[in-house]
Amino acid sequence: MNTPCPASKVRAGSRRAFLAIASWALAAHGSLVAGHSQSAPKWDASLVTLEATHQQHDHFQPWQRRSRTVQKSALVVGPRELLTTAEELNDLTVLRLQKNGRGKWVAGKLEWIDYHANLAVLSCDDAGFWQGLKPAELAPKPVRENLQLIRWKNGTLETRKAEFNQFNVDDGRLTFINHLQMDVGTEMNAVGWAEPLVSGRKVTGIASAQTGNNVRVIPASFIAPILDARRKGGFRGLGYFPFVWQPTENPEVHKHLKLDGESRGVVVIEVPPVAGDEPVLQPRDLILQVEGFDVDLQGFYVDPDCGPLMIENLATRRKFAGDEVRMKIWRDGKLLDVKYRLPRVEYSHKLLPEHLFDQAPEYLIAGGLVFQPLSNAYLRGFGADWKRVAPFRLNYFNKENPTKERPSLVFLSLVLPDPYNLGYTDGRFLVVDTVNARKVSKVADVQEALKFPQDGYHVIEFMRSDGLRRMVLDAAGMKAATDRVLRLYQIPAAESILKPAGSVALAR
């Protein structure tokens, strides 16, 4: 005969069991919380806010400028050392730093900047500012899991989850060369101002841009070697592959180049001249290996940290300008081992420089005609969609390479109307070929050529386009017309021309 258990005893036993489990759970939770608080990094001790004020030049009216102030994040990465992105730190006039997302601002200073890497190191002479701050640790290898974006917002440390999307090799924010980038998804808005991307106790990158919910991040694995080399005095700037290659998916390419076996590698189609760069490669070379990595038909190699990446990454993967990159190539039916010395990337390597930082725009006003260097800094003035809406006759030259005879271009940007230039006031966006029969590639060339009129006239020839091809102006009247234009349009100087030492001369 079974004796039923008293209901009250069962309920009492269940209560005791529940209380025991609850007590264990609370104790366990408490230990986890306590453990978390002891081990979790205190990002508020490594993250500060910076406020940068810099001059913005108006490339459409290069004699004008205005100030712009932005706030960004900066990360403590060493003794008296803050890391941020280089963007918006050009032509800097005022730099201030703030701890804890609120309160007192102190003066900061720019220690180092590299626009192509989009990195800058800041510091501060105020010893009190560094009290309580602690350097963050950069992850030596790319990280995909447990990602979070952090920043100061209204005095509170905002933390939002981020999800890894992909690694890719793409144009940097301020450069024309490709290097490693990381894309993550997040619901945090207005990102791209150097907010750290963290995982656990380490920083895995800093944000450089945002499109919708996708955030572009400069990986810590790209940043760390640069900072380390800079501290040791060994950073020579980024290097790159200036040659142009194309995929070899058509097997006839390999047959034509007499390469037996499995189809592989990419073919070099153009080797533009770069100052200081020895032409190791030639058109029709097949690149089969770079730094020991096999190159496939589309130009990818398998990176041990990131997976398939374009070979351009191997120019910046723990390599700097002047370093040698080992290549295995196929040339004229023979397998060759070559060493490619990386040239330092410079904006001047392009016929149209991408940016003109830390210098006033060059210009020359002569009789109301405004001459300027042709650059993408000017074309960006046409807005975010500048590559589509900027004048085709100017944008076209992005397809051309600089030559020894013509390393850069000058164009007539506008004509300030004056009786002297009647008939030519609609002339604009015209690339100058010669002035008084002298070839022109710099604004200083125009200034020099105007000293040599032809039979009393200045003759300006423009490159072939659907616009005006030639201007003929009275040489004797140009000086008076220039003075009149400066006075009428309230322009402070007739010229701003970069001298070889890097200074800009202003003169009436």
mmCIF file of N, CA, C and O in Angstrom, residues 437-501:
data_model
loop_
_atom_site.group_PDB
_atom_site.id
_atom_site.type_symbol
_atom_site.label_atom_id
_atom_site.label_comp_id
_atom_site.label_asym_id
_atom_site.label_seq_id
_atom_site.Cartn_x
_atom_site.Cartn_y
_atom_site.Cartn_z
ATOM 1 N N ALA A 437 53.307 80.110 -77.083
ATOM 2 C CA ALA A 437 54.045 79.002 -77.722
ATOM 3 C C ALA A 437 54.914 78.220 -76.734
ATOM 4 O O ALA A 437 55.750 77.415 -77.153
ATOM 5 N N ARG A 438 54.741 78.432 -75.439
ATOM 6 C CA ARG A 438 55.498 77.685 -74.426
ATOM 7 C C ARG A 438 54.585 76.681 -73.743
ATOM 8 O O ARG A 438 53.490 77.029 -73.298
ATOM 9 N N LYS A 439 55.051 75.432 -73.646
ATOM 10 C CA LYS A 439 54.273 74.375 -73.007
ATOM 11 C C LYS A 439 54.021 74.719 -71.548
ATOM 12 O O LYS A 439 54.905 75.231 -70.853
ATOM 13 N N VAL A 440 52.837 74.368 -71.083
ATOM 14 C CA VAL A 440 52.437 74.708 -69.720
ATOM 15 C C VAL A 440 51.990 73.448 -68.984
ATOM 16 O O VAL A 440 51.186 72.659 -69.493
ATOM 17 N N SER A 441 52.531 73.247 -67.777
ATOM 18 C CA SER A 441 52.045 72.152 -66.926
ATOM 19 C C SER A 441 51.857 72.609 -65.485
ATOM 20 O O SER A 441 51.318 71.872 -64.665
ATOM 21 N N LYS A 442 52.328 73.807 -65.156
ATOM 22 C CA LYS A 442 52.154 74.371 -63.817
ATOM 23 C C LYS A 442 51.710 75.828 -63.940
ATOM 24 O O LYS A 442 51.960 76.481 -64.966
ATOM 25 N N VAL A 443 51.105 76.333 -62.886
ATOM 26 C CA VAL A 443 50.681 77.735 -62.902
ATOM 27 C C VAL A 443 51.890 78.642 -63.055
ATOM 28 O O VAL A 443 51.835 79.678 -63.730
ATOM 29 N N ALA A 444 53.008 78.255 -62.456
ATOM 30 C CA ALA A 444 54.228 79.059 -62.590
ATOM 31 C C ALA A 444 54.674 79.135 -64.046
ATOM 32 O O ALA A 444 55.286 80.132 -64.457
ATOM 33 N N ASP A 445 54.379 78.096 -64.837
ATOM 34 C CA ASP A 445 54.724 78.123 -66.265
ATOM 35 C C ASP A 445 53.934 79.218 -66.988
ATOM 36 O O ASP A 445 54.454 79.876 -67.902
ATOM 37 N N VAL A 446 52.653 79.384 -66.595
ATOM 38 C CA VAL A 446 51.833 80.432 -67.207
ATOM 39 C C VAL A 446 52.420 81.803 -66.880
ATOM 40 O O VAL A 446 52.562 82.667 -67.743
ATOM 41 N N GLN A 447 52.754 81.964 -65.602
ATOM 42 C CA GLN A 447 53.319 83.245 -65.160
ATOM 43 C C GLN A 447 54.599 83.568 -65.938
ATOM 44 O O GLN A 447 54.802 84.700 -66.381
ATOM 45 N N GLU A 448 55.446 82.577 -66.143
ATOM 46 C CA GLU A 448 56.699 82.790 -66.862
ATOM 47 C C GLU A 448 56.441 83.082 -68.341
ATOM 48 O O GLU A 448 57.062 83.978 -68.929
ATOM 49 N N ALA A 449 55.511 82.326 -68.943
ATOM 50 C CA ALA A 449 55.246 82.488 -70.377
ATOM 51 C C ALA A 449 54.656 83.855 -70.700
ATOM 52 O O ALA A 449 54.874 84.387 -71.803
ATOM 53 N N LEU A 450 53.917 84.439 -69.756
ATOM 54 C CA LEU A 450 53.321 85.756 -69.998
ATOM 55 C C LEU A 450 54.373 86.864 -70.087
ATOM 56 O O LEU A 450 54.068 87.996 -70.442
ATOM 57 N N LYS A 451 55.613 86.530 -69.762
ATOM 58 C CA LYS A 451 56.702 87.511 -69.911
ATOM 59 C C LYS A 451 57.175 87.610 -71.359
ATOM 60 O O LYS A 451 58.012 88.453 -71.689
ATOM 61 N N PHE A 452 56.658 86.716 -72.206
ATOM 62 C CA PHE A 452 57.155 86.649 -73.590
ATOM 63 C C PHE A 452 55.997 86.711 -74.587
ATOM 64 O O PHE A 452 55.658 85.726 -75.239
ATOM 65 N N PRO A 453 55.350 87.902 -74.683
ATOM 66 C CA PRO A 453 54.249 88.035 -75.665
ATOM 67 C C PRO A 453 54.770 87.886 -77.088
ATOM 68 O O PRO A 453 55.973 88.057 -77.348
ATOM 69 N N GLN A 454 53.845 87.565 -77.981
ATOM 70 C CA GLN A 454 54.200 87.389 -79.389
ATOM 71 C C GLN A 454 53.657 88.568 -80.188
ATOM 72 O O GLN A 454 52.432 88.723 -80.321
ATOM 73 N N ASP A 455 54.567 89.386 -80.675
ATOM 74 C CA ASP A 455 54.190 90.553 -81.481
ATOM 75 C C ASP A 455 53.150 91.423 -80.771
ATOM 76 O O ASP A 455 52.176 91.894 -81.382
ATOM 77 N N GLY A 456 53.317 91.588 -79.456
ATOM 78 C CA GLY A 456 52.419 92.465 -78.700
ATOM 79 C C GLY A 456 51.149 91.798 -78.209
ATOM 80 O O GLY A 456 50.289 92.467 -77.627
ATOM 81 N N TYR A 457 51.036 90.482 -78.407
ATOM 82 C CA TYR A 457 49.819 89.784 -77.977
ATOM 83 C C TYR A 457 50.176 88.545 -77.134
ATOM 84 O O TYR A 457 51.215 87.917 -77.355
ATOM 85 N N HIS A 458 49.281 88.241 -76.202
ATOM 86 C CA HIS A 458 49.372 86.971 -75.492
ATOM 87 C C HIS A 458 48.473 85.969 -76.218
ATOM 88 O O HIS A 458 47.268 86.221 -76.396
ATOM 89 N N VAL A 459 49.066 84.848 -76.618
ATOM 90 C CA VAL A 459 48.317 83.820 -77.350
ATOM 91 C C VAL A 459 48.225 82.574 -76.457
ATOM 92 O O VAL A 459 49.246 81.981 -76.100
ATOM 93 N N ILE A 460 47.018 82.220 -76.094
ATOM 94 C CA ILE A 460 46.790 81.065 -75.204
ATOM 95 C C ILE A 460 46.100 79.968 -75.996
ATOM 96 O O ILE A 460 44.992 80.174 -76.525
ATOM 97 N N GLU A 461 46.760 78.822 -76.094
ATOM 98 C CA GLU A 461 46.210 77.682 -76.832
ATOM 99 C C GLU A 461 45.707 76.654 -75.832
ATOM 100 O O GLU A 461 46.391 76.343 -74.847
ATOM 101 N N PHE A 462 44.513 76.108 -76.109
ATOM 102 C CA PHE A 462 43.930 75.090 -75.241
ATOM 103 C C PHE A 462 43.956 73.724 -75.918
ATOM 104 O O PHE A 462 43.980 73.627 -77.159
ATOM 105 N N MET A 463 43.930 72.688 -75.108
ATOM 106 C CA MET A 463 43.919 71.335 -75.660
ATOM 107 C C MET A 463 42.605 71.082 -76.388
ATOM 108 O O MET A 463 41.574 71.691 -76.080
ATOM 109 N N ARG A 464 42.657 70.134 -77.311
ATOM 110 C CA ARG A 464 41.501 69.876 -78.163
ATOM 111 C C ARG A 464 40.296 69.447 -77.339
ATOM 112 O O ARG A 464 40.386 68.566 -76.482
ATOM 113 N N SER A 465 39.174 70.086 -77.587
ATOM 114 C CA SER A 465 37.915 69.730 -76.937
ATOM 115 C C SER A 465 36.803 70.339 -77.783
ATOM 116 O O SER A 465 37.060 70.858 -78.872
ATOM 117 N N ASP A 466 35.578 70.298 -77.258
ATOM 118 C CA ASP A 466 34.469 70.907 -77.991
ATOM 119 C C ASP A 466 34.339 72.389 -77.656
ATOM 120 O O ASP A 466 33.374 73.025 -78.050
ATOM 121 N N GLY A 467 35.316 72.930 -76.924
ATOM 122 C CA GLY A 467 35.252 74.329 -76.522
ATOM 123 C C GLY A 467 36.222 75.195 -77.294
ATOM 124 O O GLY A 467 36.765 74.807 -78.336
ATOM 125 N N LEU A 468 36.462 76.355 -76.749
ATOM 126 C CA LEU A 468 37.355 77.334 -77.363
ATOM 127 C C LEU A 468 38.767 76.761 -77.491
ATOM 128 O O LEU A 468 39.251 76.082 -76.588
ATOM 129 N N ARG A 469 39.458 77.048 -78.597
ATOM 130 C CA ARG A 469 40.805 76.519 -78.811
ATOM 131 C C ARG A 469 41.886 77.574 -78.613
ATOM 132 O O ARG A 469 43.042 77.238 -78.355
ATOM 133 N N ARG A 470 41.554 78.868 -78.753
ATOM 134 C CA ARG A 470 42.625 79.878 -78.690
ATOM 135 C C ARG A 470 42.061 81.217 -78.179
ATOM 136 O O ARG A 470 40.941 81.589 -78.497
ATOM 137 N N MET A 471 42.893 81.911 -77.394
ATOM 138 C CA MET A 471 42.591 83.273 -76.983
ATOM 139 C C MET A 471 43.758 84.159 -77.401
ATOM 140 O O MET A 471 44.918 83.769 -77.238
ATOM 141 N N VAL A 472 43.450 85.354 -77.881
ATOM 142 C CA VAL A 472 44.477 86.333 -78.243
ATOM 143 C C VAL A 472 44.143 87.631 -77.517
ATOM 144 O O VAL A 472 43.049 88.180 -77.688
ATOM 145 N N LEU A 473 45.062 88.102 -76.688
ATOM 146 C CA LEU A 473 44.814 89.271 -75.844
ATOM 147 C C LEU A 473 45.939 90.292 -76.000
ATOM 148 O O LEU A 473 47.103 89.904 -76.195
ATOM 149 N N ASP A 474 45.566 91.527 -75.878
ATOM 150 C CA ASP A 474 46.553 92.610 -75.967
ATOM 151 C C ASP A 474 47.491 92.542 -74.766
ATOM 152 O O ASP A 474 47.065 92.656 -73.615
ATOM 153 N N ALA A 475 48.778 92.359 -75.019
ATOM 154 C CA ALA A 475 49.744 92.203 -73.921
ATOM 155 C C ALA A 475 49.893 93.490 -73.121
ATOM 156 O O ALA A 475 50.030 93.457 -71.890
ATOM 157 N N ALA A 476 49.816 94.629 -73.792
ATOM 158 C CA ALA A 476 50.061 95.906 -73.110
ATOM 159 C C ALA A 476 48.967 96.229 -72.091
ATOM 160 O O ALA A 476 49.217 96.897 -71.087
ATOM 161 N N GLY A 477 47.769 95.745 -72.325
ATOM 162 C CA GLY A 477 46.656 96.099 -71.435
ATOM 163 C C GLY A 477 46.411 95.106 -70.308
ATOM 164 O O GLY A 477 45.517 95.333 -69.475
ATOM 165 N N MET A 478 47.175 94.036 -70.236
ATOM 166 C CA MET A 478 46.869 92.983 -69.251
ATOM 167 C C MET A 478 47.079 93.454 -67.811
ATOM 168 O O MET A 478 46.272 93.174 -66.930
ATOM 169 N N LYS A 479 48.170 94.164 -67.547
ATOM 170 C CA LYS A 479 48.468 94.569 -66.172
ATOM 171 C C LYS A 479 47.365 95.488 -65.621
ATOM 172 O O LYS A 479 46.880 95.287 -64.495
ATOM 173 N N ALA A 480 46.949 96.464 -66.400
ATOM 174 C CA ALA A 480 45.903 97.374 -65.944
ATOM 175 C C ALA A 480 44.591 96.623 -65.743
ATOM 176 O O ALA A 480 43.842 96.890 -64.785
ATOM 177 N N ALA A 481 44.309 95.681 -66.635
ATOM 178 C CA ALA A 481 43.077 94.902 -66.506
ATOM 179 C C ALA A 481 43.101 94.044 -65.245
ATOM 180 O O ALA A 481 42.090 93.923 -64.535
ATOM 181 N N THR A 482 44.259 93.483 -64.948
ATOM 182 C CA THR A 482 44.368 92.659 -63.733
ATOM 183 C C THR A 482 44.110 93.503 -62.494
ATOM 184 O O THR A 482 43.354 93.091 -61.596
ATOM 185 N N ASP A 483 44.718 94.674 -62.426
ATOM 186 C CA ASP A 483 44.507 95.559 -61.270
ATOM 187 C C ASP A 483 43.036 95.952 -61.148
ATOM 188 O O ASP A 483 42.481 96.004 -60.042
ATOM 189 N N ARG A 484 42.419 96.193 -62.281
ATOM 190 C CA ARG A 484 41.002 96.593 -62.268
ATOM 191 C C ARG A 484 40.114 95.444 -61.766
ATOM 192 O O ARG A 484 39.206 95.654 -60.959
ATOM 193 N N VAL A 485 40.404 94.256 -62.217
ATOM 194 C CA VAL A 485 39.614 93.088 -61.804
ATOM 195 C C VAL A 485 39.774 92.830 -60.299
ATOM 196 O O VAL A 485 38.791 92.544 -59.593
ATOM 197 N N LEU A 486 40.997 92.944 -59.803
ATOM 198 C CA LEU A 486 41.221 92.715 -58.374
ATOM 199 C C LEU A 486 40.435 93.722 -57.538
ATOM 200 O O LEU A 486 39.841 93.364 -56.513
ATOM 201 N N ARG A 487 40.420 94.953 -58.009
ATOM 202 C CA ARG A 487 39.710 96.002 -57.268
ATOM 203 C C ARG A 487 38.195 95.801 -57.353
ATOM 204 O O ARG A 487 37.504 95.870 -56.342
ATOM 205 N N LEU A 488 37.700 95.495 -58.543
ATOM 206 C CA LEU A 488 36.262 95.368 -58.746
ATOM 207 C C LEU A 488 35.689 94.155 -58.013
ATOM 208 O O LEU A 488 34.614 94.218 -57.419
ATOM 209 N N TYR A 489 36.428 93.017 -58.031
ATOM 210 C CA TYR A 489 35.905 91.774 -57.417
ATOM 211 C C TYR A 489 36.437 91.573 -55.998
ATOM 212 O O TYR A 489 36.190 90.530 -55.396
ATOM 213 N N GLN A 490 37.170 92.571 -55.486
ATOM 214 C CA GLN A 490 37.688 92.532 -54.112
ATOM 215 C C GLN A 490 38.479 91.249 -53.842
ATOM 216 O O GLN A 490 38.237 90.527 -52.865
ATOM 217 N N ILE A 491 39.391 90.979 -54.747
ATOM 218 C CA ILE A 491 40.261 89.809 -54.601
ATOM 219 C C ILE A 491 41.595 90.281 -54.022
ATOM 220 O O ILE A 491 42.189 91.237 -54.530
ATOM 221 N N PRO A 492 42.073 89.640 -52.959
ATOM 222 C CA PRO A 492 43.243 90.176 -52.252
ATOM 223 C C PRO A 492 44.554 90.071 -53.018
ATOM 224 O O PRO A 492 45.460 90.882 -52.779
ATOM 225 N N ALA A 493 44.710 89.094 -53.894
ATOM 226 C CA ALA A 493 45.997 88.918 -54.580
ATOM 227 C C ALA A 493 45.771 88.317 -55.956
ATOM 228 O O ALA A 493 44.832 87.541 -56.175
ATOM 229 N N ALA A 494 46.652 88.684 -56.898
ATOM 230 C CA ALA A 494 46.519 88.187 -58.266
ATOM 231 C C ALA A 494 47.055 86.783 -58.431
ATOM 232 O O ALA A 494 46.778 86.120 -59.438
ATOM 233 N N GLU A 495 47.841 86.335 -57.475
ATOM 234 C CA GLU A 495 48.429 85.005 -57.635
ATOM 235 C C GLU A 495 48.700 84.350 -56.295
ATOM 236 O O GLU A 495 48.918 85.015 -55.281
ATOM 237 N N SER A 496 48.674 83.063 -56.295
ATOM 238 C CA SER A 496 49.085 82.235 -55.171
ATOM 239 C C SER A 496 49.779 81.036 -55.808
ATOM 240 O O SER A 496 49.122 80.139 -56.358
ATOM 241 N N ILE A 497 51.091 81.072 -55.784
ATOM 242 C CA ILE A 497 51.872 80.073 -56.518
ATOM 243 C C ILE A 497 52.813 79.360 -55.570
ATOM 244 O O ILE A 497 53.548 79.999 -54.811
ATOM 245 N N LEU A 498 52.766 78.046 -55.596
ATOM 246 C CA LEU A 498 53.582 77.227 -54.707
ATOM 247 C C LEU A 498 55.043 77.298 -55.136
ATOM 248 O O LEU A 498 55.388 77.038 -56.286
ATOM 249 N N LYS A 499 55.884 77.674 -54.177
ATOM 250 C CA LYS A 499 57.310 77.701 -54.447
ATOM 251 C C LYS A 499 57.896 76.311 -54.213
ATOM 252 O O LYS A 499 57.303 75.492 -53.526
ATOM 253 N N PRO A 500 59.079 76.042 -54.749
ATOM 254 C CA PRO A 500 59.675 74.705 -54.602
ATOM 255 C C PRO A 500 59.806 74.251 -53.161
ATOM 256 O O PRO A 500 59.670 73.084 -52.853
ATOM 257 N N ALA A 501 60.050 75.204 -52.235
ATOM 258 C CA ALA A 501 60.218 74.812 -50.834
ATOM 259 C C ALA A 501 58.904 74.459 -50.184
ATOM 260 O O ALA A 501 58.871 73.957 -49.067
#
